[in-house]
XYZ file of C-alpha atoms in Angstrom:
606
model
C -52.502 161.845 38.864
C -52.714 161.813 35.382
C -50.050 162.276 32.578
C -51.323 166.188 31.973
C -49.457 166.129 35.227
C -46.345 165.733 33.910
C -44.327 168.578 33.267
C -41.772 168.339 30.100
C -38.459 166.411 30.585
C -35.996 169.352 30.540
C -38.464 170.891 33.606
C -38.517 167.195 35.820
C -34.482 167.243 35.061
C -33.092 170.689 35.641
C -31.562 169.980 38.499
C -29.481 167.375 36.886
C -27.740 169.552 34.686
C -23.938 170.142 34.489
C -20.982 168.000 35.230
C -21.020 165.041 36.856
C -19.316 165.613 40.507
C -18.673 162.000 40.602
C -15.711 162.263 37.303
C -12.418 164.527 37.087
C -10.335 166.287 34.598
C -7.626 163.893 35.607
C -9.798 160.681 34.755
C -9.477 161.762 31.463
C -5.698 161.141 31.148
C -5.591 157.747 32.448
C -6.606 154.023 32.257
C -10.849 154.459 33.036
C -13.232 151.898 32.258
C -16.008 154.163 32.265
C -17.533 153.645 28.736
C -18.101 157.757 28.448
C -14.568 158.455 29.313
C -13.163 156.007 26.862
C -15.417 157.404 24.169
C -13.968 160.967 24.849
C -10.299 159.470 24.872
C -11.048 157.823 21.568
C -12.491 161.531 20.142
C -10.098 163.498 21.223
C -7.060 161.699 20.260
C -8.190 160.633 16.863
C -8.900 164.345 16.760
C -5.495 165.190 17.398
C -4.100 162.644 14.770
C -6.623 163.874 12.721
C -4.750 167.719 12.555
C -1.182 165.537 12.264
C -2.669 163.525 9.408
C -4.147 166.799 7.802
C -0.667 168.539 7.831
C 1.091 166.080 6.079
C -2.195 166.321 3.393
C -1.113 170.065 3.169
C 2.694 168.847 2.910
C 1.682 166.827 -0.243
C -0.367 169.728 -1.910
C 2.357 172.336 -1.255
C 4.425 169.619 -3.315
C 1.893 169.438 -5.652
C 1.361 173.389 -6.365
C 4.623 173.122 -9.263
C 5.219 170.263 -11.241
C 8.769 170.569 -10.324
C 9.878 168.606 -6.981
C 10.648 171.610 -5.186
C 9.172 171.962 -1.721
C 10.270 167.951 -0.244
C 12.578 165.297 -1.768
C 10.752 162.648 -3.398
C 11.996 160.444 -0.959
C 10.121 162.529 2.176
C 7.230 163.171 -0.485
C 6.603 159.307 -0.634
C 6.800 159.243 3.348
C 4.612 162.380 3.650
C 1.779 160.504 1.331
C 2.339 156.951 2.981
C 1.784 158.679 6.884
C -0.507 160.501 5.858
C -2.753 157.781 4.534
C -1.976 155.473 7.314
C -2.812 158.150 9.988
C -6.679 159.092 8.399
C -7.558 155.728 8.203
C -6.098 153.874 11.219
C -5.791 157.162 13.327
C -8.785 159.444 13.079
C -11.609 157.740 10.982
C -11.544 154.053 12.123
C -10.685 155.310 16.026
C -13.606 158.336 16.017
C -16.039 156.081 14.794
C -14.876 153.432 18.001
C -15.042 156.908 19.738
C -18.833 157.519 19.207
C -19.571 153.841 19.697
C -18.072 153.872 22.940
C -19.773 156.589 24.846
C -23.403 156.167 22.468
C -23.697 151.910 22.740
C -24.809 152.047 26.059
C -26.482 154.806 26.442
C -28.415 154.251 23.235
C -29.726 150.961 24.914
C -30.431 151.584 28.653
C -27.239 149.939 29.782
C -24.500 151.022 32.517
C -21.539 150.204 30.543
C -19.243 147.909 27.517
C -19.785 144.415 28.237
C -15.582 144.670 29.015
C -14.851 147.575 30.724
C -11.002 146.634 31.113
C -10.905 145.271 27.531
C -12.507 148.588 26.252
C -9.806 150.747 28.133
C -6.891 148.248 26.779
C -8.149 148.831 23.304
C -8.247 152.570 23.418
C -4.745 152.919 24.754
C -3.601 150.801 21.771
C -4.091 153.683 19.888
C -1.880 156.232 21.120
C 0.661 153.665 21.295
C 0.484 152.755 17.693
C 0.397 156.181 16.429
C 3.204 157.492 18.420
C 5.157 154.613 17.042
C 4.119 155.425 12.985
C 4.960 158.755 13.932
C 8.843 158.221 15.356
C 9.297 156.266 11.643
C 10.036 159.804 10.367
C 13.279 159.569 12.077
C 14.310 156.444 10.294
C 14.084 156.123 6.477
C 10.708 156.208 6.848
C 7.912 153.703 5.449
C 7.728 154.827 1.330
C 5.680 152.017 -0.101
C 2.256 154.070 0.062
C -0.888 152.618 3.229
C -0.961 149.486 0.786
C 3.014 148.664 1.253
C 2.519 146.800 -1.999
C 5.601 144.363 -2.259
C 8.180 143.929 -3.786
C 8.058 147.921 -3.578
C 7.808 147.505 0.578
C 10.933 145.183 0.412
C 13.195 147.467 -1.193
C 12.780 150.522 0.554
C 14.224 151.355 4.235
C 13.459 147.867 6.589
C 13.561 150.432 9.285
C 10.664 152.493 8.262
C 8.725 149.699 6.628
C 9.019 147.417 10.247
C 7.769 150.479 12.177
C 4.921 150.780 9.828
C 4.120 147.102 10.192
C 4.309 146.946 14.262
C 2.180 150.302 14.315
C -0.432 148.652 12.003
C -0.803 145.829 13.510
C -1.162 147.717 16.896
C -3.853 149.468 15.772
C -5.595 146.585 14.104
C -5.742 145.009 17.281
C -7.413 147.216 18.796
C -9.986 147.648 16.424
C -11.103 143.213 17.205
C -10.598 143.927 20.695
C -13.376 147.072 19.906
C -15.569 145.037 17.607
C -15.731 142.576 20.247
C -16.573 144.740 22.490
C -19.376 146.599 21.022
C -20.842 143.150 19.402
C -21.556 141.368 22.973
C -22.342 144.902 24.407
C -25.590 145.228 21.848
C -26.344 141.597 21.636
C -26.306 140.777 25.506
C -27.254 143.984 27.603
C -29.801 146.030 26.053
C -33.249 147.027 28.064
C -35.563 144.968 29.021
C -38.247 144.847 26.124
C -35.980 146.328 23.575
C -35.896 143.912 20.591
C -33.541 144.259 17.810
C -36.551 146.153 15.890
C -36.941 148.791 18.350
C -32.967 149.224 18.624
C -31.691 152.862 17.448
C -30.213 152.019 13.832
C -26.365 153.466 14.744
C -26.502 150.033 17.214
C -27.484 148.152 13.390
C -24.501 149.883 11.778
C -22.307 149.044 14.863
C -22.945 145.792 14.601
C -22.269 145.835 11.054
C -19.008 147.110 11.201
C -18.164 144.891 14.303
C -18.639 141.968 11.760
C -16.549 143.424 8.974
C -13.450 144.145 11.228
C -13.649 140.597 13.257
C -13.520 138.563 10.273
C -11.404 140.667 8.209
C -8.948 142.403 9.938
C -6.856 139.092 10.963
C -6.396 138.142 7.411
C -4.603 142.054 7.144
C -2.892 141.369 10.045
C -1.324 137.391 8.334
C -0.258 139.730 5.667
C 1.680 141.935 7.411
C 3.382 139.169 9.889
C 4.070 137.210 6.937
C 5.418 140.748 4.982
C 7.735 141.240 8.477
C 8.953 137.919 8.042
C 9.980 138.806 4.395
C 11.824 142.176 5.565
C 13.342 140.885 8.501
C 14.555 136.970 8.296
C 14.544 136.761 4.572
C 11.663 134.271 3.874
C 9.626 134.591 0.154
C 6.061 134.849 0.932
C 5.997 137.789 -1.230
C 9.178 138.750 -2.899
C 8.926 137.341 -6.603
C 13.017 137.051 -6.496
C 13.066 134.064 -3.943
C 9.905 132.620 -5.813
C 7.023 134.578 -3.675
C 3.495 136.092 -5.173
C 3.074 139.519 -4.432
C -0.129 138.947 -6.134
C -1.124 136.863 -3.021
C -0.412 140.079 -0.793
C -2.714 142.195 -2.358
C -5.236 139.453 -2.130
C -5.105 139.427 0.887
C -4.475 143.442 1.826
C -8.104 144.021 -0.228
C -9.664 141.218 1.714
C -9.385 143.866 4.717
C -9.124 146.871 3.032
C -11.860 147.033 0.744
C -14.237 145.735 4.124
C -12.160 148.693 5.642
C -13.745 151.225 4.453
C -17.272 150.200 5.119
C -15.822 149.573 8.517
C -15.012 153.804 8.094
C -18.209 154.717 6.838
C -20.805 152.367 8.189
C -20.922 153.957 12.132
C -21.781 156.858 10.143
C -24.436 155.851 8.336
C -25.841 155.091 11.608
C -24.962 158.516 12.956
C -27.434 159.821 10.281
C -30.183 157.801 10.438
C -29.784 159.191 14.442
C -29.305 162.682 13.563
C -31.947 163.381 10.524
C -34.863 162.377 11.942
C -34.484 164.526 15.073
C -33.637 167.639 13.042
C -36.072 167.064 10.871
C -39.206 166.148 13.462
C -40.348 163.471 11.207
C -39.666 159.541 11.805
C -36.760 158.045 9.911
C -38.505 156.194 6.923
C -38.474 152.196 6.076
C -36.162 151.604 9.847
C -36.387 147.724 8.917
C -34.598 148.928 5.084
C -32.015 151.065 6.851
C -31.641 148.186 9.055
C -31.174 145.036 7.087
C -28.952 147.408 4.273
C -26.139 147.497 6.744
C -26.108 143.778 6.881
C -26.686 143.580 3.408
C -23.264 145.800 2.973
C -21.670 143.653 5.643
C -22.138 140.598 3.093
C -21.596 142.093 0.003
C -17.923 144.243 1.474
C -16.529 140.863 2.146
C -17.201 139.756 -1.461
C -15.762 142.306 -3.785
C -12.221 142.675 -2.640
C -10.941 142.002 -6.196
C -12.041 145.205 -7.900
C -9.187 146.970 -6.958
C -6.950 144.425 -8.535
C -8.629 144.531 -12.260
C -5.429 145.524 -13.502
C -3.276 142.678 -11.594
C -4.033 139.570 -14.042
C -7.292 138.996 -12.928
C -9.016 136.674 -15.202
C -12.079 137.803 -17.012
C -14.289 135.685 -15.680
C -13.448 136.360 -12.668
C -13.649 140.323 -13.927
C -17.000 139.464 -14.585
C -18.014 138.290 -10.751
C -16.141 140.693 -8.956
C -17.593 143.578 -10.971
C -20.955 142.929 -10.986
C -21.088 141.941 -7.027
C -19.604 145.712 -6.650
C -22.540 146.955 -8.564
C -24.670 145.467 -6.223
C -23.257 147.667 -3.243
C -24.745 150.481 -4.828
C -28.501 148.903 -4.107
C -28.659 148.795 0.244
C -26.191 151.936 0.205
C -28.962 153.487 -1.814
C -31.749 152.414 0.288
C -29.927 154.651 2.913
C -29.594 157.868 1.065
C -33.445 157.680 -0.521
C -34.539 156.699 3.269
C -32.911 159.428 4.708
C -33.968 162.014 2.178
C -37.343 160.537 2.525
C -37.016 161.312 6.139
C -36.600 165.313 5.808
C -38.923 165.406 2.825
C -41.607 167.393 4.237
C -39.969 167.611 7.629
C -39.498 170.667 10.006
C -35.865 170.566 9.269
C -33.930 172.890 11.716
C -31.016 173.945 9.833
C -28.478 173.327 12.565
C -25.011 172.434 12.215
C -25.410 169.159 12.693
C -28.042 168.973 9.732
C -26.140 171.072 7.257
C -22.903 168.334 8.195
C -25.672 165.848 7.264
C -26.623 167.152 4.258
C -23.463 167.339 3.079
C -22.293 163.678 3.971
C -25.138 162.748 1.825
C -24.229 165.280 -1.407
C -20.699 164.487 -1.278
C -20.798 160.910 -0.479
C -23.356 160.237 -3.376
C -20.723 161.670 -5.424
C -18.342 159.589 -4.352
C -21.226 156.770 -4.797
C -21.404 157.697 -8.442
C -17.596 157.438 -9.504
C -17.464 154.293 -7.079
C -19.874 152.871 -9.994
C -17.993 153.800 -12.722
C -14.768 152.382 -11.480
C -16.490 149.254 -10.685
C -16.597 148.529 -14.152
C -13.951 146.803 -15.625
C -13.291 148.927 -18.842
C -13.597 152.311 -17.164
C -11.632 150.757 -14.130
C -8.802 149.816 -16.423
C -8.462 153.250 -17.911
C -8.455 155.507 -14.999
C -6.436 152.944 -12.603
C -3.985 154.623 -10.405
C -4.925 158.088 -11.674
C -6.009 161.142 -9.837
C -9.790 159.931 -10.470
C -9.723 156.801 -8.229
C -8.017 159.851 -5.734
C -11.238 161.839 -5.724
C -13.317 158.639 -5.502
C -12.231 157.555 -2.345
C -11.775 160.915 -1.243
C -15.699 161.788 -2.253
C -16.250 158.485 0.041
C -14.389 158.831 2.805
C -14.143 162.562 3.412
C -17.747 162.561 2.706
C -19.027 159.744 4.257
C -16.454 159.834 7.351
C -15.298 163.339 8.263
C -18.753 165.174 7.631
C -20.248 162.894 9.402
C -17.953 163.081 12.562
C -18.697 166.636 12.533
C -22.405 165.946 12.171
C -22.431 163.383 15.232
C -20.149 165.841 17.599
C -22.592 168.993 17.031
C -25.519 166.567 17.915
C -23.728 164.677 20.609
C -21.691 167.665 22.430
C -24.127 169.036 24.433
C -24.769 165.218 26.123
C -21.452 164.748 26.323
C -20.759 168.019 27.342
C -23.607 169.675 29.209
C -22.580 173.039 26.978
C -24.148 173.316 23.620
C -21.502 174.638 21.064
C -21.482 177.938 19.044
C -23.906 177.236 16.153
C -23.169 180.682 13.851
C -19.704 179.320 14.449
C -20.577 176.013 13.398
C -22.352 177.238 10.096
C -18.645 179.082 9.010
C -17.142 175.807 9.982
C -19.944 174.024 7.430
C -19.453 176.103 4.456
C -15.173 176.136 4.965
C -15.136 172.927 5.003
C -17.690 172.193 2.162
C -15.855 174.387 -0.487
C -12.539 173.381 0.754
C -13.528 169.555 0.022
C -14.965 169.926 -3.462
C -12.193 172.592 -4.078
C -9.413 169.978 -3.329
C -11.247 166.839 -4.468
C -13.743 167.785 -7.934
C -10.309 168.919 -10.023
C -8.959 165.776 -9.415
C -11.786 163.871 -11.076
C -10.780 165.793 -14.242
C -6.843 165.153 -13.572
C -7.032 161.529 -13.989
C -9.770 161.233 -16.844
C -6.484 163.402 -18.408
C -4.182 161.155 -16.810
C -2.276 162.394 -14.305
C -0.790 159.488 -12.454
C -1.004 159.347 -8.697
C 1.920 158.816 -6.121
C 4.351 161.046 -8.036
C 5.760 164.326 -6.851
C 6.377 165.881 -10.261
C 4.283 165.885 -13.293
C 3.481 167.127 -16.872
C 3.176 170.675 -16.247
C -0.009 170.758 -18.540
C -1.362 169.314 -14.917
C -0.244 172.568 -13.271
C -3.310 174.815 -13.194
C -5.994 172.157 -11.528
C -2.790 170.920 -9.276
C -2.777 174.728 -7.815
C -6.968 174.889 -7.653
C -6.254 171.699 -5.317
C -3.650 173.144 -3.575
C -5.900 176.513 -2.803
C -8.963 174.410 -1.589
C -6.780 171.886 0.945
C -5.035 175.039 2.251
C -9.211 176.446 2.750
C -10.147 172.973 4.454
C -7.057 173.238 6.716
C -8.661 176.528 7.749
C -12.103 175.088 8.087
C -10.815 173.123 10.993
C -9.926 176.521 12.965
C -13.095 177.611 13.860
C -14.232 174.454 15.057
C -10.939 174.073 17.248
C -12.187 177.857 18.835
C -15.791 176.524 18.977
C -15.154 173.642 20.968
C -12.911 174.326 23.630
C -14.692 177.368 24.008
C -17.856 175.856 24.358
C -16.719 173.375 26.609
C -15.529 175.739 29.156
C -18.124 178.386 28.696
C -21.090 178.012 26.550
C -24.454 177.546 27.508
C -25.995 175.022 29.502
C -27.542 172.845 27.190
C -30.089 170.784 29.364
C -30.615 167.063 29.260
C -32.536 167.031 26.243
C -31.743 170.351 23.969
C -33.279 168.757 20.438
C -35.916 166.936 22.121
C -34.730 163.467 21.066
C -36.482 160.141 21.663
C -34.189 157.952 21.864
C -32.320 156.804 25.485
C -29.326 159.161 25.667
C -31.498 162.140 26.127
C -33.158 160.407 28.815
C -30.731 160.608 31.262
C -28.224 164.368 32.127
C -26.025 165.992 30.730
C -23.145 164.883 30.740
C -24.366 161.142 32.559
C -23.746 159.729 35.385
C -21.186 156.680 36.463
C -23.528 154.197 35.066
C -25.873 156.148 32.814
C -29.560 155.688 34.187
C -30.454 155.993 37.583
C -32.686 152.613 37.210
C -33.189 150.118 34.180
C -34.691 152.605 31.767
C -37.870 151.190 30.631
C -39.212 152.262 27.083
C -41.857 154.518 26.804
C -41.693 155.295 22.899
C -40.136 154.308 19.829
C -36.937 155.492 19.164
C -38.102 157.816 16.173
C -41.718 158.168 16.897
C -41.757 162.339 16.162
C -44.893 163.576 15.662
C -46.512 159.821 15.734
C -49.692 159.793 17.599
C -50.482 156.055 17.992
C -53.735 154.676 19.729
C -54.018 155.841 23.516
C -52.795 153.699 26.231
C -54.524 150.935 27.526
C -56.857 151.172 30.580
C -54.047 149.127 32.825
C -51.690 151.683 31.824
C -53.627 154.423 33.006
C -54.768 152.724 36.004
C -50.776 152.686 36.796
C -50.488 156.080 36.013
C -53.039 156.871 38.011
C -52.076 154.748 40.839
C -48.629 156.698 40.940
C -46.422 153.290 39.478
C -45.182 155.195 36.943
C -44.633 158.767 38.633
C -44.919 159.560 41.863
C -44.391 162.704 43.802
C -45.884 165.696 41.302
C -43.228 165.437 38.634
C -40.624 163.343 40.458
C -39.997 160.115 38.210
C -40.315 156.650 40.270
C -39.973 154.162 37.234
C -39.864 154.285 33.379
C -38.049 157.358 31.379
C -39.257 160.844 30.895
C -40.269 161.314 26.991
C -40.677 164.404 25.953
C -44.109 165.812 25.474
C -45.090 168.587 23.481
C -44.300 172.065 24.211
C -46.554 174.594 24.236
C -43.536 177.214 23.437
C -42.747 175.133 20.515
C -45.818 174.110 18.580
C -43.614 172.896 15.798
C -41.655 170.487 17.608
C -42.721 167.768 15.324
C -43.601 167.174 11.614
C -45.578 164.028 11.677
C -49.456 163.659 11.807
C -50.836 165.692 14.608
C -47.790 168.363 14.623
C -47.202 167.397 18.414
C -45.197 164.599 20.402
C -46.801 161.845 21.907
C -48.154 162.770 25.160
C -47.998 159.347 26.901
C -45.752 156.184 26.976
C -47.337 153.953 24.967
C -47.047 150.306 26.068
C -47.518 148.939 22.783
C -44.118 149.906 21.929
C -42.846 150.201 24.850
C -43.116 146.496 25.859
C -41.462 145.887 29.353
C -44.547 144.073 30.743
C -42.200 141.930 32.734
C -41.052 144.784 35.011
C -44.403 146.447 35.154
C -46.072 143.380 36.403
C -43.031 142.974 38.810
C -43.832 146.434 40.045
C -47.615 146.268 40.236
């Protein structure tokens, strides 16, 4: 038999396709270990934070609509700012990025599960926990200090509120080590046989990353807050400058984390577009090893320029000088990402799914957020606009852009493996464009507010701020909307959309290998590599006369189309000439055991 023998993956797999009989709804609901159902836990619930987190959001703009404090107390307006900070970052961006790396990790590397199964589960119920417990602190006095809980502001508000907010936080914080952990050993120790770091899908680069980032910052966030809770509670002066405490050594030590925090948001989403791009676009991702080593270049360089967001706090100017310069840097390996990537669809077949329009707009509105993150870097500029509505839009341009758009980009590429139902794509264009206009509608004005200098954190204002406060207003109440059709999209699709196959974009790398949703366990056998994991339209020198003679000899399939070893790759379709962009307009036709090495299991075999 030879490989013109073998019929296209989706053909070989039909039979494999819809829900796994082995899983139930209820499995869902409780303590599982099973990677995929974890994942889906994590997604589901950040999700739902995600909508709690997004009301309060539209609390604040009402607010904000009038200069006058007329739709909350300022009291509940500093609660309604401080939740909702606290819930988008510890509740829906940090968790749906675990979410993804949960149910891709060890698929994306041929294994059956986490390295800790029962440490994996542990960790995701931490979440739910934690947020239910921020949540019940709006029935105290409620934490008013702002996601920072700068002191002495922290230690003279309500104790009740402020402890909540503390226990919650550190809740959640655990869980993220217990995660990082977690996915670190998972990538390091149980990938498939012959896969070297090089051939590794890049999201498992940006895991790892991230892993780094919250393992050896996250405990110094977490001494601050124990030592904070011993201020509050039994009266001690770490940080109140009354009894003789620095509150400048809290924020030290706050930025330590939660400057590294937001690469820790944004990082498993670089990776989900270096995953996503090059499939859409049916070319292969350009300069892998530059995408690759960038994230570890960001790893270093996040841990390094904490003091940038305390310019304003006595800093000396030497040390200014350091700390700005070092944030400059940043700008160099996150750039490397964004010219790779557009790189990658230059000249590519780009199918404008919804998954690639969510790309392309993580990569527009995160490079403006890139931009302003330059000019606040600088120490002058930094001084002028500090705690003004532009540092608001920065990190909004950052994180919105370079977190939420690129959730939604991962979940339209992802849903039909996790799913086995390919969602609503007209559907998911409306959701696109809502939620593009409603994000530059709520977040460009504000660029313009602080260069004029609105302060931030206040529920009134000069009423000369009124008319770009109310264009705000309009575009969060049009990205609250966004969110509906996606809502519609997705449990609709989940119950009754199409089937979507095992392999509906004709990926390369190992998820699509395996059905829709997977199995217990993932692969049927060790997945052996037959391809690089972004080798579209790359037509490499023909295998080598041992390969063939396995071929031939049945070792590699057996039975007409039945698989006996190795993974199916798909080939190119003849109903689909275009299916790739790269030299030769066609997929590879063969596993090619130059790349993919596993000669230890094919001698076993042979």
């Amino acid at each position: 038999m030879t490989t013109a023998q073998v019929d296209f993956q989706e053909s070989a797999n039909a039979g494999a396709e819809g829900h796994d009989p082995q899983r139930k709804w209820q499995d869902y609901f409780g303590f599982n270990t099973d990677h995929k159902v974890i994942g889906l836990q994590y997604l589901v619930t950040s999700f739902l934070f995600y909508l709690v987190g997004g009301s309060l959001a539209t609390a604040v703009r009402t607010e904000l609509a009038t200069p006058d404090p007329d739709f909350v107390s300022p009291e509940m307006y500093n609660t309604l700012f401080t939740l909702h900070g606290t819930v988008m970052i510890f509740l829906w961006i940090v968790p749906a990025g675990a979410g993804f790396a949960n149910f891709l990790i060890p698929l994306l590397i041929g294994a059956k599960d986490m390295a800790f199964p029962r440490l994996n589960a542990v960790a995701f119920w931490l979440i739910p926990v934690g947020g239910i417990l921020l949540l019940t602190s709006f029935f105290t006095t409620g934490p008013q200090a702002g996601w920072t809980s700068y002191p002495p502001l922290s230690l003279i508000g309500g104790k009740v509120g402020e402890e909540i907010w503390i226990l919650s936080v550190l809740l959640l914080g655990s869980s993220s080590i217990l995660g990082a952990l977690n996915f670190m050993v998972t990538i390091l120790k149980m990938r498939a046989p012959g896969m070297g770091f090089n051939q590794m899908p890049l999201f498992c680069w940006a895991m790892i990353a991230t892993s780094t980032l919250a393992l050896v910052s996250t405990p110094v966030l977490a001494s601050a807050l124990i030592l904070l809770s011993f201020d509050l509670l039994a009266g001690t002066n770490f940080f109140n400058p009354t009894g003789g405490g620095d509150p400048i050594v809290y924020q030290h030590m706050f930025w330590f984390y939660s400057h590294p925090a937001v690469y820790i948001m944004v990082l498993p989403f670089f990776g989900v577009m270096s995953e996503v791009i090059p499939v859409h676009a049916r070319k292969p991702i350009f300069g892998y090893k530059a995408i690759a080593y960038s994230s570890l270049a960001i790893c270093f360089l996040g841990l390094i320029v904490w003091a940038h967001h305390m310019f304003t706090s006595g800093t000396p100017g030497w040390l200014r000088m350091f700390f700005m310069i070092a944030t400059m840097v940043i700008a160099v390996p996150t750039g490397i990402k964004v010219f790779s990537w557009l790189a990658t669809m230059w000249g590519g077949k780009i199918r404008l799914t919804s998954a690639m329009l969510f790309c392309m707009g993580f990569i527009s509105t995160f490079v403006m957020g890139g931009v302003t993150g330059v000019m606040v870097a600088s120490v002058p500029f930094d001084i002028h606009v500090h705690d003004t509505y532009f540092v608001v839009a920065h990190f909004h341009y950052v994180l919105f852009g370079g977190s939420v758009f690129g959730i939604y980009a991962a979940i339209y590429h992802w849903f039909p493996k996790m799913t086995g139902r390919m969602l609503n794509e007209p559907w998911g264009v409306v959701h696109f464009v809502l939620t593009l206009i409603g994000a530059n509608l709520t977040f460009m004005p504000m660029h313009a507010l602080g260069l004029m200098g609105m302060p931030r954190r206040v529920a009134m204002y000069d009423p000369k701020f009124a008319g770009l406060n109310m264009v705000c207003t309009v575009g969060s109440y049009i990205l609250a909307v966004s969110t509906l059709p996606f809502i519609v999209n997705a449990i609709w699709s989940w119950m009754k959309g199409p089937k979507a196959g095992n392999n509906p974009w004709q990926g390369l790398t190992l998820e699509w290998m395996t059905s829709s949703p997977p199995p217990i366990e993932n692969f049927e056998k060790t997945p052996v590599l037959a391809t690089g994991p972004y080798d579209y339209g790359v037509i490499k020198p023909g295998p080598s006369k041992r390969a063939i003679a396995e071929i031939d000899a049945g070792l590699l399939w057996q039975g007409g189309v039945k698989r006996s070893t190795g993974v199916d790759v798909p080939f190119d379709n003849p109903n689909d000439p275009n299916l790739a962009a790269g030299p030769g307009s066609i997929l590879r036709a063969q596993p090619d055991p130059n790349v993919a090495a596993n000669p230890e299991q094919r001698d076993g075999e042979s």
